[in-house]
């Protein structure tokens, strides 16, 4: 008996309509455990080399972990993966809510979509009944409207994921939406679903998941909830959620502002967590079984009407707010709603709009080509651009491919301020004086994404307090001066980056949210014990799980090497703005990262990983991790 798993893989060939339910491969369970482990293994093994990301042969994989769907804190994460249209390499994104949990109750740990439906369709899953149904009536509709229609038609107990118009038109930063405000936003995963002509997936699941020790799991699950409630972060972090970090980021000069031209603004108080609580919030909203609901569901009121929206999260506040100079919380929330309805990742959307605004300001895009006299901080301009992008109209068709490809078309030196790595737009942490954070962004397998590594606190503590182990929150409470921040030392950041890069996949593998560990300090022994009661197997978090995380890093690097023709070191460089332009204002004024430092950090990082000087895993490294790939 395979405890902790539903026990099946669902394969759907959308070209032929063939549906197969097969036993979950023991090899996957033994070697890769679940979630992100499964997606890395499946994409490498099953994606035909050189496949077109938006062609029928790309795989779209949905995977849960062994803890997903069980009654323990925040066990509701779903992992999606495909070869990314944004980067051409390994792409994934993960989402909370209730979708993956329900897929597991329907009997499936893994779902693999191949092929391409002939006409707009949605996938209907009701336990063993799996059908590809027509969806012409849903095509062109917004995400929440589709959820409402399908829930009304099928039943409220169905969990729905959907793409918006951006996914239908294969915008490179199209997301997947679910649960009226949760998204799998990054790497263009929604475009892959759109390329397959799939508008939505609706699932109902009513089956049990066998667990090794139900009584022990229930007892430990309850104890884990109790442990969460006792953490200071339970009452300290939850009220504002991720938005609570906005002022801190501004204070330490890490808040992307005006297309990352600078890292500090004078209106952070207007777009922070408190502003959300004071102006927008109606209720907290959480994912399946979460004790610390970070979602803030509220009402955005602007001249464009009143819109119910979940968010904005910190990343949206940073990328849509300060990065586009939008200083009104209702305006940011409205843009959040527009992105959700159109099915656009708010991180990349904010970065792309800011890039477009700078191109316009510099005269690289004419008013005629732009279609409007767009301005920084102007809600009308931002919404105008997002709608053009989602419909791929005019300049929107150029921007819809993301900043890297757009800069290649626009020219005029715009590549210097196209803020991305590997084609994926940089997220909410300006890092010119945060060398560890910068290295994390540079080396992430999916491109510039903070979810792969977050060491900003250590970077700042290192700069102002002299110790990379110092807790920056302690330094603030001790009265540390952030008016000017000294140059951070880039030496010895590699161990911190590796530690963070290995910790984060651990939760994606198990199928839980990481924020209980990261934000409120839930100890790792809880995960070991829950895993034991669920599966009957011992798991040493630091030894076994982090080893698997490391293995996934090597495997995904090899996927990128195989799929991107000239892949290597140059794909790890940050955008020129960060090493050519000193920060013009704020506490990090005058700082930039020297190119020699970038090279030095990469040398040290590659050596520590067991990769050659071009950033490719050596034969010895692959053998050490039992990876038979080339
Ligand atoms: S902390 Fe937030 S993202 Fe994580 S499970 Fe809870 S509500 Fe979802």
Coordinates of C-alpha atoms and ligand atoms in Angstrom, one line a residue:
X1 CA 0.0 0.0 0.0
X2 CA 1.3 3.4 -1.0
X3 CA 0.4 5.5 2.0
X4 CA 0.1 9.3 1.7
X5 CA -0.6 9.2 -2.0
X6 CA -3.8 8.9 -4.0
X7 CA -1.9 6.3 -6.0
X8 CA -2.5 7.3 -9.6
X9 CA -1.3 9.3 -12.5
X10 CA -3.9 10.7 -14.9
X11 CA -2.7 11.1 -18.5
X12 CA -4.9 13.0 -21.0
X13 CA -3.9 13.2 -24.7
X14 CA -5.9 16.3 -25.8
X15 CA -5.3 15.5 -29.5
X16 CA -6.9 12.1 -29.5
X17 CA -9.1 12.4 -26.4
X18 CA -7.5 9.4 -24.8
X19 CA -7.6 9.2 -21.0
X20 CA -5.5 6.8 -19.0
X21 CA -5.4 6.2 -15.3
X22 CA -2.2 4.4 -14.3
X23 CA -0.6 3.5 -11.0
X24 CA 1.7 6.2 -9.6
X25 CA 5.3 5.1 -10.5
X26 CA 7.1 3.7 -7.5
X27 CA 10.4 5.1 -8.9
X28 CA 9.0 8.6 -8.8
X29 CA 7.9 8.1 -5.2
X30 CA 11.1 6.5 -4.0
X31 CA 13.4 9.0 -5.7
X32 CA 11.5 12.3 -6.0
X33 CA 8.8 12.1 -3.2
X34 CA 6.2 14.5 -4.8
X35 CA 5.3 18.0 -6.1
X36 CA 8.3 19.7 -7.5
X37 CA 10.3 16.5 -7.3
X38 CA 7.8 14.8 -9.6
X39 CA 7.6 17.7 -12.0
X40 CA 11.4 17.9 -12.4
X41 CA 11.6 14.2 -13.1
X42 CA 8.6 14.0 -15.5
X43 CA 9.6 17.1 -17.5
X44 CA 13.1 15.8 -18.0
X45 CA 12.1 12.3 -18.9
X46 CA 8.9 12.9 -20.9
X47 CA 9.3 16.2 -22.7
X48 CA 10.7 15.6 -26.2
X49 CA 14.0 17.5 -26.5
X50 CA 13.7 20.8 -28.3
X51 CA 9.9 20.8 -28.0
X52 CA 8.0 24.0 -28.8
X53 CA 6.7 25.3 -25.4
X54 CA 3.5 26.3 -27.1
X55 CA 3.2 23.2 -29.3
X56 CA 1.2 20.1 -28.7
X57 CA 4.1 18.0 -27.6
X58 CA 5.0 20.1 -24.6
X59 CA 3.9 18.5 -21.3
X60 CA 1.7 20.3 -18.8
X61 CA 2.1 18.6 -15.5
X62 CA 0.1 19.0 -12.3
X63 CA 1.6 17.3 -9.2
X64 CA 0.8 17.1 -5.5
X65 CA 3.0 16.0 -2.6
X66 CA 2.5 13.2 0.0
X67 CA 1.2 15.7 2.6
X68 CA -1.2 17.5 0.2
X69 CA -4.8 17.1 1.2
X70 CA -4.2 15.7 4.7
X71 CA -5.5 17.4 7.8
X72 CA -2.4 19.2 8.9
X73 CA -1.4 22.9 8.5
X74 CA -1.4 24.4 5.0
X75 CA -1.2 21.1 3.1
X76 CA -2.9 22.6 0.0
X77 CA -0.3 23.4 -2.5
X78 CA -0.4 22.3 -6.1
X79 CA 2.6 22.3 -8.4
X80 CA 2.3 23.0 -12.1
X81 CA 5.2 22.6 -14.6
X82 CA 5.9 22.8 -18.4
X83 CA 8.7 23.9 -20.6
X84 CA 8.4 27.6 -20.2
X85 CA 7.5 29.9 -23.2
X86 CA 9.1 32.7 -21.2
X87 CA 12.5 31.2 -20.8
X88 CA 12.6 28.2 -23.1
X89 CA 13.8 26.2 -20.1
X90 CA 12.2 24.4 -17.0
X91 CA 9.1 26.3 -15.9
X92 CA 6.9 25.8 -12.9
X93 CA 4.6 27.7 -10.6
X94 CA 2.7 26.7 -7.5
X95 CA -0.6 27.7 -6.1
X96 CA -2.6 27.4 -2.9
X97 CA -6.4 27.1 -2.6
X98 CA -8.2 23.8 -2.9
X99 CA -7.6 22.5 -6.4
X100 CA -4.7 20.1 -5.8
X101 CA -6.3 18.7 -2.7
X102 CA -9.4 17.9 -4.6
X103 CA -7.4 16.3 -7.5
X104 CA -5.9 14.0 -4.8
X105 CA -9.4 13.2 -3.4
X106 CA -10.4 12.4 -7.0
X107 CA -7.5 9.8 -7.0
X108 CA -4.7 11.6 -8.8
X109 CA -1.3 12.6 -7.5
X110 CA -0.1 13.6 -11.0
X111 CA -1.8 14.7 -14.1
X112 CA 0.0 15.0 -17.4
X113 CA -1.6 16.8 -20.4
X114 CA -0.2 16.3 -23.9
X115 CA -1.5 17.2 -27.3
X116 CA -3.8 20.0 -28.2
X117 CA -7.6 20.0 -28.2
X118 CA -9.1 20.9 -31.6
X119 CA -11.5 23.4 -30.2
X120 CA -11.7 25.4 -26.9
X121 CA -12.4 22.9 -24.2
X122 CA -12.4 22.3 -20.5
X123 CA -11.5 19.1 -18.6
X124 CA -14.2 17.7 -16.4
X125 CA -13.0 15.3 -13.6
X126 CA -15.4 13.7 -11.2
X127 CA -13.4 10.9 -9.5
X128 CA -13.0 8.3 -12.2
X129 CA -15.1 10.2 -14.8
X130 CA -12.8 12.3 -17.0
X131 CA -14.1 14.1 -20.0
X132 CA -12.9 16.8 -22.4
X133 CA -15.9 19.1 -22.8
X134 CA -16.6 22.0 -25.1
X135 CA -15.7 25.5 -23.7
X136 CA -16.6 27.9 -26.5
X137 CA -19.1 29.5 -24.2
X138 CA -16.2 30.2 -21.7
X139 CA -13.6 31.4 -24.2
X140 CA -12.9 35.2 -23.9
X141 CA -14.3 35.3 -20.4
X142 CA -12.5 36.5 -17.2
X143 CA -11.2 34.1 -14.6
X144 CA -13.7 34.7 -11.9
X145 CA -16.6 34.6 -14.3
X146 CA -15.5 31.2 -15.6
X147 CA -15.2 30.0 -12.0
X148 CA -18.7 31.2 -11.3
X149 CA -20.2 29.7 -14.4
X150 CA -18.6 26.3 -13.9
X151 CA -19.5 26.2 -10.2
X152 CA -23.1 27.1 -11.0
X153 CA -23.3 24.5 -13.8
X154 CA -21.5 21.6 -12.0
X155 CA -21.9 22.3 -8.3
X156 CA -20.2 24.4 -5.7
X157 CA -18.1 21.5 -4.5
X158 CA -16.2 21.5 -7.8
X159 CA -12.8 23.2 -7.7
X160 CA -12.0 25.2 -10.8
X161 CA -8.8 26.4 -12.3
X162 CA -8.9 28.6 -15.4
X163 CA -7.0 30.8 -17.7
X164 CA -8.0 34.3 -18.8
X165 CA -7.7 36.0 -22.2
X166 CA -4.0 36.3 -21.7
X167 CA -3.7 32.5 -21.5
X168 CA -5.9 32.0 -24.6
X169 CA -3.6 34.3 -26.6
X170 CA -0.5 32.7 -25.1
X171 CA 1.0 35.8 -23.4
X172 CA 4.4 34.7 -22.1
X173 CA 3.4 35.7 -18.5
X174 CA -0.1 34.3 -18.5
X175 CA -1.1 32.7 -15.2
X176 CA -3.6 30.1 -14.0
X177 CA -6.3 31.3 -11.6
X178 CA -8.3 29.5 -9.0
X179 CA -10.4 30.1 -5.9
X180 CA -11.3 33.7 -6.9
X181 CA -7.9 35.1 -6.3
X182 CA -5.2 32.4 -6.1
X183 CA -2.8 32.1 -9.0
X184 CA 0.0 30.0 -10.3
X185 CA 1.6 33.1 -11.8
X186 CA 5.1 32.5 -13.1
X187 CA 6.9 31.2 -16.1
X188 CA 3.9 31.4 -18.5
X189 CA 2.3 28.3 -17.3
X190 CA -1.1 29.7 -18.3
X191 CA 0.1 30.2 -21.9
X192 CA 0.9 26.5 -22.1
X193 CA -2.6 25.6 -21.0
X194 CA -4.0 28.1 -23.5
X195 CA -1.8 26.6 -26.3
X196 CA -3.6 23.3 -25.6
X197 CA -7.0 25.0 -26.0
X198 CA -7.9 24.3 -22.4
X199 CA -9.8 27.1 -20.7
X200 CA -10.4 25.4 -17.4
X201 CA -10.2 22.2 -15.4
X202 CA -13.1 21.4 -13.0
X203 CA -12.6 18.6 -10.4
X204 CA -14.6 16.9 -7.7
X205 CA -13.0 14.3 -5.5
X206 CA -14.7 12.3 -2.8
X207 CA -12.2 9.5 -2.2
X208 CA -10.0 8.7 0.8
X209 CA -6.2 9.0 0.8
X210 CA -4.7 6.1 2.7
X211 CA -2.3 7.1 5.5
X212 CA 0.0 4.9 7.5
X213 CA -1.0 5.9 10.9
X214 CA -4.3 7.9 10.9
X215 CA -4.5 8.3 14.7
X216 CA -0.9 9.4 14.9
X217 CA -1.3 11.8 12.0
X218 CA -4.4 13.3 13.5
X219 CA -2.6 13.8 16.9
X220 CA 0.5 15.2 15.2
X221 CA -1.6 17.4 12.9
X222 CA -3.4 18.9 15.9
X223 CA -0.1 19.4 17.7
X224 CA 1.3 21.2 14.7
X225 CA -1.7 23.5 14.5
X226 CA -1.2 24.2 18.2
X227 CA 2.5 24.9 17.6
X228 CA 1.6 27.4 14.9
X229 CA -0.8 29.2 17.2
X230 CA 1.9 29.6 19.8
X231 CA 4.4 31.2 17.4
X232 CA 4.7 35.0 17.8
X233 CA 4.3 35.3 14.0
X234 CA 0.8 33.8 14.3
X235 CA -0.5 37.1 15.6
X236 CA 2.4 39.2 14.3
X237 CA 2.6 38.1 10.6
X238 CA -0.9 37.0 9.7
X239 CA -2.8 40.3 9.9
X240 CA -1.0 41.9 7.0
X241 CA 0.5 38.7 5.4
X242 CA 3.2 39.3 2.8
X243 CA 2.2 43.0 2.4
X244 CA 3.6 43.6 5.9
X245 CA 7.2 43.7 4.5
X246 CA 6.6 46.7 2.2
X247 CA 7.9 49.4 4.5
X248 CA 10.8 47.4 5.6
X249 CA 11.8 46.8 1.9
X250 CA 11.5 50.5 1.3
X251 CA 13.5 51.4 4.5
X252 CA 16.4 49.1 3.5
X253 CA 16.4 50.3 -0.1
X254 CA 15.1 47.2 -1.8
X255 CA 11.7 48.4 -3.1
X256 CA 11.7 48.3 -6.9
X257 CA 10.8 51.8 -8.0
X258 CA 10.3 53.2 -11.5
X259 CA 11.3 50.1 -13.4
X260 CA 14.1 49.3 -10.9
X261 CA 15.8 52.7 -11.7
X262 CA 15.9 53.2 -7.9
X263 CA 15.0 51.2 -4.8
X264 CA 13.1 53.6 -2.5
X265 CA 10.0 55.8 -2.8
X266 CA 8.4 58.4 -0.6
X267 CA 4.9 56.9 -0.7
X268 CA 5.4 53.4 0.7
X269 CA 3.0 54.2 3.5
X270 CA 0.2 54.5 1.0
X271 CA 0.7 51.1 -0.6
X272 CA 1.6 48.9 2.4
X273 CA -0.1 46.3 4.5
X274 CA -1.6 48.8 6.8
X275 CA -3.2 50.6 3.8
X276 CA -4.7 47.3 2.8
X277 CA -6.2 46.8 6.3
X278 CA -7.4 50.4 6.5
X279 CA -8.7 50.9 3.0
X280 CA -9.5 47.6 1.4
X281 CA -9.8 44.5 3.5
X282 CA -13.1 42.9 4.2
X283 CA -11.9 39.5 5.4
X284 CA -8.9 37.2 5.7
X285 CA -8.8 34.4 3.1
X286 CA -6.7 31.3 3.3
X287 CA -5.8 28.1 1.4
X288 CA -6.9 24.6 2.4
X289 CA -6.1 23.9 6.1
X290 CA -4.0 27.1 6.6
X291 CA -3.7 28.4 10.2
X292 CA -2.3 31.7 9.1
X293 CA -4.5 33.0 6.2
X294 CA -2.4 35.5 4.4
X295 CA -4.9 36.4 1.7
X296 CA -6.7 39.7 2.2
X297 CA -10.0 39.9 0.4
X298 CA -11.3 43.4 -0.1
X299 CA -13.0 46.0 -2.3
X300 CA -11.0 48.2 -4.6
X301 CA -12.8 51.5 -5.3
X302 CA -11.6 53.6 -8.2
X303 CA -13.0 55.7 -11.0
X304 CA -13.1 52.5 -12.9
X305 CA -15.7 51.0 -10.6
X306 CA -15.7 48.9 -7.4
X307 CA -14.1 45.5 -7.7
X308 CA -13.8 42.6 -5.2
X309 CA -10.3 41.3 -5.2
X310 CA -7.9 39.1 -3.2
X311 CA -4.7 41.0 -2.5
X312 CA -2.6 42.8 -3.3
X313 CA 0.3 40.7 -2.0
X314 CA 3.7 42.3 -1.5
X315 CA 5.0 41.4 -4.9
X316 CA 2.0 43.2 -6.5
X317 CA 2.5 46.2 -4.3
X318 CA 6.1 46.4 -5.4
X319 CA 5.8 45.6 -9.1
X320 CA 2.5 47.3 -9.9
X321 CA 2.8 49.9 -7.1
X322 CA 6.2 51.5 -6.7
X323 CA 7.7 50.0 -9.9
X324 CA 5.0 51.7 -12.0
X325 CA 4.9 54.6 -9.5
X326 CA 1.2 53.9 -8.7
X327 CA 0.9 55.3 -5.2
X328 CA -2.8 54.6 -4.5
X329 CA -3.7 51.4 -2.8
X330 CA -7.1 51.3 -4.5
X331 CA -5.4 51.7 -7.9
X332 CA -3.0 48.9 -7.2
X333 CA -5.8 46.6 -6.1
X334 CA -7.7 47.5 -9.2
X335 CA -4.8 46.5 -11.4
X336 CA -4.5 43.3 -9.3
X337 CA -8.1 42.6 -10.2
X338 CA -7.5 43.4 -13.9
X339 CA -4.5 41.0 -14.0
X340 CA -6.5 38.3 -12.3
X341 CA -9.4 38.6 -14.7
X342 CA -7.2 38.7 -17.8
X343 CA -5.0 35.9 -16.4
X344 CA -1.7 37.9 -16.1
X345 CA 1.0 37.3 -13.5
X346 CA 1.1 40.5 -11.5
X347 CA 4.9 40.3 -11.1
X348 CA 5.7 40.1 -14.7
X349 CA 2.8 42.4 -15.7
X350 CA 4.1 45.2 -13.4
X351 CA 7.7 44.7 -14.7
X352 CA 6.5 44.8 -18.3
X353 CA 4.3 47.8 -17.9
X354 CA 7.2 49.7 -16.1
X355 CA 9.5 48.7 -18.9
X356 CA 7.0 50.0 -21.5
X357 CA 6.6 53.3 -19.6
X358 CA 10.4 53.8 -19.5
X359 CA 10.6 53.0 -23.3
X360 CA 7.9 55.6 -23.9
X361 CA 9.6 58.2 -21.7
X362 CA 12.9 57.7 -23.5
X363 CA 11.2 58.0 -26.9
X364 CA 11.8 54.4 -28.0
X365 CA 8.0 53.9 -28.5
X366 CA 6.1 56.7 -30.2
X367 CA 2.7 57.9 -29.0
X368 CA 1.2 56.5 -32.2
X369 CA 2.7 53.0 -31.6
X370 CA 1.8 53.1 -27.9
X371 CA -1.8 54.2 -28.8
X372 CA -2.0 56.5 -25.8
X373 CA 0.0 59.2 -24.0
X374 CA 1.0 56.8 -21.1
X375 CA 2.3 58.1 -17.8
X376 CA 4.0 56.8 -14.7
X377 CA 1.6 56.2 -11.9
X378 CA -1.5 56.6 -14.0
X379 CA -4.1 53.9 -13.5
X380 CA -5.6 54.5 -17.0
X381 CA -2.2 54.0 -18.7
X382 CA -1.5 50.8 -16.8
X383 CA -4.9 49.2 -17.4
X384 CA -4.7 50.3 -21.1
X385 CA -1.4 48.5 -21.5
X386 CA -2.5 45.4 -19.7
X387 CA -5.6 45.1 -21.9
X388 CA -3.5 45.6 -25.0
X389 CA -1.1 42.9 -23.8
X390 CA -3.8 40.3 -23.0
X391 CA -5.5 40.9 -26.4
X392 CA -2.1 41.1 -28.2
X393 CA -3.1 44.3 -29.9
X394 CA -0.6 46.8 -31.3
X395 CA 2.3 47.4 -28.9
X396 CA 0.6 44.8 -26.6
X397 CA 1.6 42.1 -29.0
X398 CA 5.3 43.1 -28.6
X399 CA 5.1 43.4 -24.8
X400 CA 3.2 40.1 -24.4
X401 CA 6.4 38.2 -25.0
X402 CA 8.0 39.7 -21.9
X403 CA 10.7 42.4 -21.5
X404 CA 13.6 40.4 -22.9
X405 CA 12.0 39.7 -26.3
X406 CA 10.2 43.1 -26.3
X407 CA 13.6 44.8 -25.9
X408 CA 15.0 42.9 -28.8
X409 CA 12.3 44.2 -31.0
X410 CA 12.2 47.8 -29.6
X411 CA 16.0 48.2 -29.6
X412 CA 17.5 51.6 -28.7
X413 CA 19.4 50.2 -25.8
X414 CA 16.3 49.1 -24.0
X415 CA 17.8 45.7 -23.2
X416 CA 19.8 47.6 -20.5
X417 CA 16.7 48.3 -18.5
X418 CA 14.8 45.1 -19.4
X419 CA 14.8 43.7 -15.9
X420 CA 14.9 39.9 -16.1
X421 CA 17.1 36.8 -15.9
X422 CA 16.7 34.0 -18.5
X423 CA 13.7 35.8 -19.9
X424 CA 11.7 35.8 -16.7
X425 CA 11.0 39.3 -15.2
X426 CA 12.6 40.1 -11.8
X427 CA 10.3 40.2 -8.8
X428 CA 10.0 42.5 -5.9
X429 CA 13.5 42.9 -4.4
X430 CA 15.9 45.4 -5.9
X431 CA 19.3 43.8 -5.2
X432 CA 22.2 46.1 -6.3
X433 CA 23.3 46.2 -2.6
X434 CA 22.0 42.7 -1.8
X435 CA 24.6 40.4 -3.3
X436 CA 23.1 37.1 -1.9
X437 CA 19.7 38.0 -3.2
X438 CA 21.1 39.0 -6.6
X439 CA 23.0 35.7 -6.8
X440 CA 19.8 33.9 -5.9
X441 CA 17.9 35.6 -8.7
X442 CA 20.8 35.1 -11.2
X443 CA 21.0 31.3 -10.6
X444 CA 17.4 30.3 -10.2
X445 CA 16.4 27.6 -12.7
X446 CA 13.2 29.3 -13.7
X447 CA 14.7 32.8 -14.1
X448 CA 14.5 35.8 -11.7
X449 CA 12.1 34.6 -9.1
X450 CA 12.3 35.3 -5.3
X451 CA 10.5 32.0 -4.5
X452 CA 13.7 30.2 -5.3
X453 CA 15.9 32.0 -2.8
X454 CA 15.3 34.8 -0.3
X455 CA 18.3 36.0 1.7
X456 CA 17.6 39.7 1.7
X457 CA 17.5 39.9 5.5
X458 CA 21.0 38.4 5.7
X459 CA 22.3 40.8 3.0
X460 CA 21.0 43.8 4.8
X461 CA 22.2 42.6 8.2
X462 CA 25.6 41.9 6.7
X463 CA 25.7 45.4 5.3
X464 CA 24.7 47.3 8.4
X465 CA 25.6 44.9 11.2
X466 CA 28.7 43.1 10.0
X467 CA 27.3 39.6 10.4
X468 CA 25.5 37.5 7.7
X469 CA 23.9 35.5 10.5
X470 CA 22.4 38.6 12.2
X471 CA 18.7 38.9 12.3
X472 CA 17.9 42.2 10.6
X473 CA 14.6 42.6 12.6
X474 CA 16.7 42.5 15.8
X475 CA 19.0 45.2 14.3
X476 CA 16.0 47.4 13.5
X477 CA 14.7 47.0 17.1
X478 CA 18.1 47.8 18.4
X479 CA 18.0 51.1 16.5
X480 CA 20.1 50.3 13.4
X481 CA 20.5 53.3 11.1
X482 CA 19.1 52.7 7.7
X483 CA 19.4 56.2 6.4
X484 CA 22.5 55.2 4.5
X485 CA 23.5 51.6 4.1
X486 CA 27.1 50.7 3.6
X487 CA 28.2 48.5 0.7
X488 CA 27.4 44.9 1.5
X489 CA 30.1 42.3 1.4
X490 CA 29.6 39.8 -1.4
X491 CA 32.1 37.3 -0.1
X492 CA 30.7 34.2 1.5
X493 CA 27.1 34.7 0.3
X494 CA 27.2 31.3 -1.6
X495 CA 26.5 29.1 1.5
X496 CA 23.5 31.3 2.4
X497 CA 22.1 31.2 -1.2
X498 CA 22.6 27.4 -1.4
X499 CA 20.9 26.9 2.0
X500 CA 17.9 29.0 0.9
X501 CA 17.8 27.4 -2.6
X502 CA 17.6 23.9 -1.0
X503 CA 15.1 24.8 1.8
X504 CA 12.4 26.2 -0.5
X505 CA 11.9 23.1 -2.7
X506 CA 11.4 21.0 0.4
X507 CA 7.9 22.4 0.9
X508 CA 7.1 22.2 -2.8
X509 CA 8.1 18.5 -2.7
X510 CA 5.9 17.7 0.3
X511 CA 3.0 19.7 -1.0
X512 CA 2.7 22.3 1.8
X513 CA 3.0 26.0 2.0
X514 CA 6.5 27.2 3.1
X515 CA 5.3 30.3 5.0
X516 CA 4.6 28.4 8.2
X517 CA 8.3 27.6 8.3
X518 CA 9.6 30.8 6.8
X519 CA 7.4 33.4 8.4
X520 CA 6.4 31.9 11.7
X521 CA 9.2 29.5 12.4
X522 CA 7.5 26.1 12.5
X523 CA 10.3 23.7 13.2
X524 CA 11.3 21.1 10.6
X525 CA 10.8 18.2 13.0
X526 CA 7.0 18.7 12.5
X527 CA 7.3 17.9 8.8
X528 CA 9.4 14.8 9.5
X529 CA 6.9 13.5 12.0
X530 CA 3.9 14.3 9.8
X531 CA 5.6 12.6 6.8
X532 CA 6.2 9.5 8.9
X533 CA 2.6 9.2 10.1
X534 CA 1.3 9.8 6.6
X535 CA 3.7 7.5 4.6
X536 CA 5.2 5.2 7.2
X537 CA 8.7 6.2 6.0
X538 CA 11.4 8.1 7.9
X539 CA 12.6 11.3 6.4
X540 CA 15.5 13.4 7.7
X541 CA 14.6 16.9 6.7
X542 CA 18.1 18.2 6.6
X543 CA 19.8 15.1 5.2
X544 CA 17.2 13.4 2.8
X545 CA 14.9 16.3 1.8
X546 CA 17.6 18.9 1.3
X547 CA 19.6 16.3 -0.7
X548 CA 16.7 15.8 -2.9
X549 CA 16.3 19.6 -3.3
X550 CA 19.9 19.7 -4.4
X551 CA 19.3 16.9 -6.9
X552 CA 16.4 18.8 -8.4
X553 CA 18.7 21.8 -8.9
X554 CA 21.1 19.7 -10.9
X555 CA 18.3 18.0 -12.9
X556 CA 16.6 21.3 -13.8
X557 CA 20.0 22.8 -14.8
X558 CA 20.5 19.9 -17.2
X559 CA 16.9 20.4 -18.5
X560 CA 17.9 24.0 -19.3
X561 CA 21.1 22.9 -20.9
X562 CA 19.3 20.4 -23.1
X563 CA 16.5 22.8 -24.1
X564 CA 18.3 26.1 -24.5
X565 CA 20.8 25.8 -27.4
X566 CA 23.6 28.0 -26.1
X567 CA 22.8 27.6 -22.4
X568 CA 25.5 28.5 -19.9
X569 CA 27.1 31.2 -17.8
X570 CA 25.7 34.1 -19.8
X571 CA 22.2 33.1 -18.9
X572 CA 23.0 33.8 -15.2
X573 CA 24.0 37.4 -15.7
X574 CA 21.7 40.1 -14.2
X575 CA 20.4 43.0 -16.4
X576 CA 23.0 45.7 -17.2
X577 CA 21.1 48.3 -15.2
X578 CA 22.3 46.6 -12.0
X579 CA 26.0 46.7 -12.9
X580 CA 26.1 49.9 -15.0
X581 CA 23.9 52.3 -13.1
X582 CA 24.4 53.2 -9.4
X583 CA 21.2 53.6 -7.4
X584 CA 20.4 57.3 -7.7
X585 CA 18.4 57.8 -4.4
X586 CA 17.4 56.2 -1.1
X587 CA 19.5 54.4 1.6
X588 CA 21.5 52.5 -1.0
X589 CA 22.3 55.6 -3.1
X590 CA 25.5 55.2 -5.1
X591 CA 25.6 51.4 -5.0
X592 CA 25.8 49.1 -7.9
X593 CA 27.1 45.6 -8.3
X594 CA 30.5 45.5 -10.1
X595 CA 30.6 43.0 -13.0
X596 CA 33.8 41.5 -11.5
X597 CA 31.8 40.8 -8.4
X598 CA 29.1 39.0 -10.5
X599 CA 31.8 36.8 -12.1
X600 CA 33.4 36.1 -8.7
X601 CA 30.1 35.1 -7.2
X602 CA 29.3 32.8 -10.1
X603 CA 32.7 31.2 -9.9
X604 CA 32.2 30.5 -6.2
X605 CA 28.6 29.3 -6.7
X606 CA 29.5 27.0 -9.6
X607 CA 32.4 25.5 -7.6
X608 CA 30.2 24.9 -4.6
X609 CA 27.5 23.3 -6.7
X610 CA 29.9 21.0 -8.6
X611 CA 29.3 22.7 -11.9
X612 CA 32.0 23.7 -14.5
X613 CA 33.0 27.3 -15.2
X614 CA 30.1 27.5 -17.7
X615 CA 27.6 26.5 -15.0
X616 CA 27.0 23.0 -16.3
X617 CA 26.9 20.1 -13.7
X618 CA 30.0 17.9 -14.0
X619 CA 29.9 14.2 -14.7
X620 CA 31.0 13.6 -11.1
X621 CA 28.2 15.7 -9.7
X622 CA 25.6 14.0 -11.8
X623 CA 26.9 10.6 -10.7
X624 CA 27.0 11.6 -7.1
X625 CA 23.2 12.4 -7.3
X626 CA 22.5 9.3 -9.3
X627 CA 21.3 11.3 -12.3
X628 CA 21.7 9.5 -15.6
X629 CA 21.2 12.6 -17.7
X630 CA 23.3 14.3 -20.3
Ligands
LIG1 S1 0.2 31.2 4.4 FE1 -1.0 32.1 2.7 S2 -0.3 31.1 0.8 FE2 0.4 29.8 2.6 S3 -1.3 28.3 2.8 FE3 -1.7 30.1 4.2 S4 -3.1 31.4 3.0 FE4 -2.1 30.0 1.5

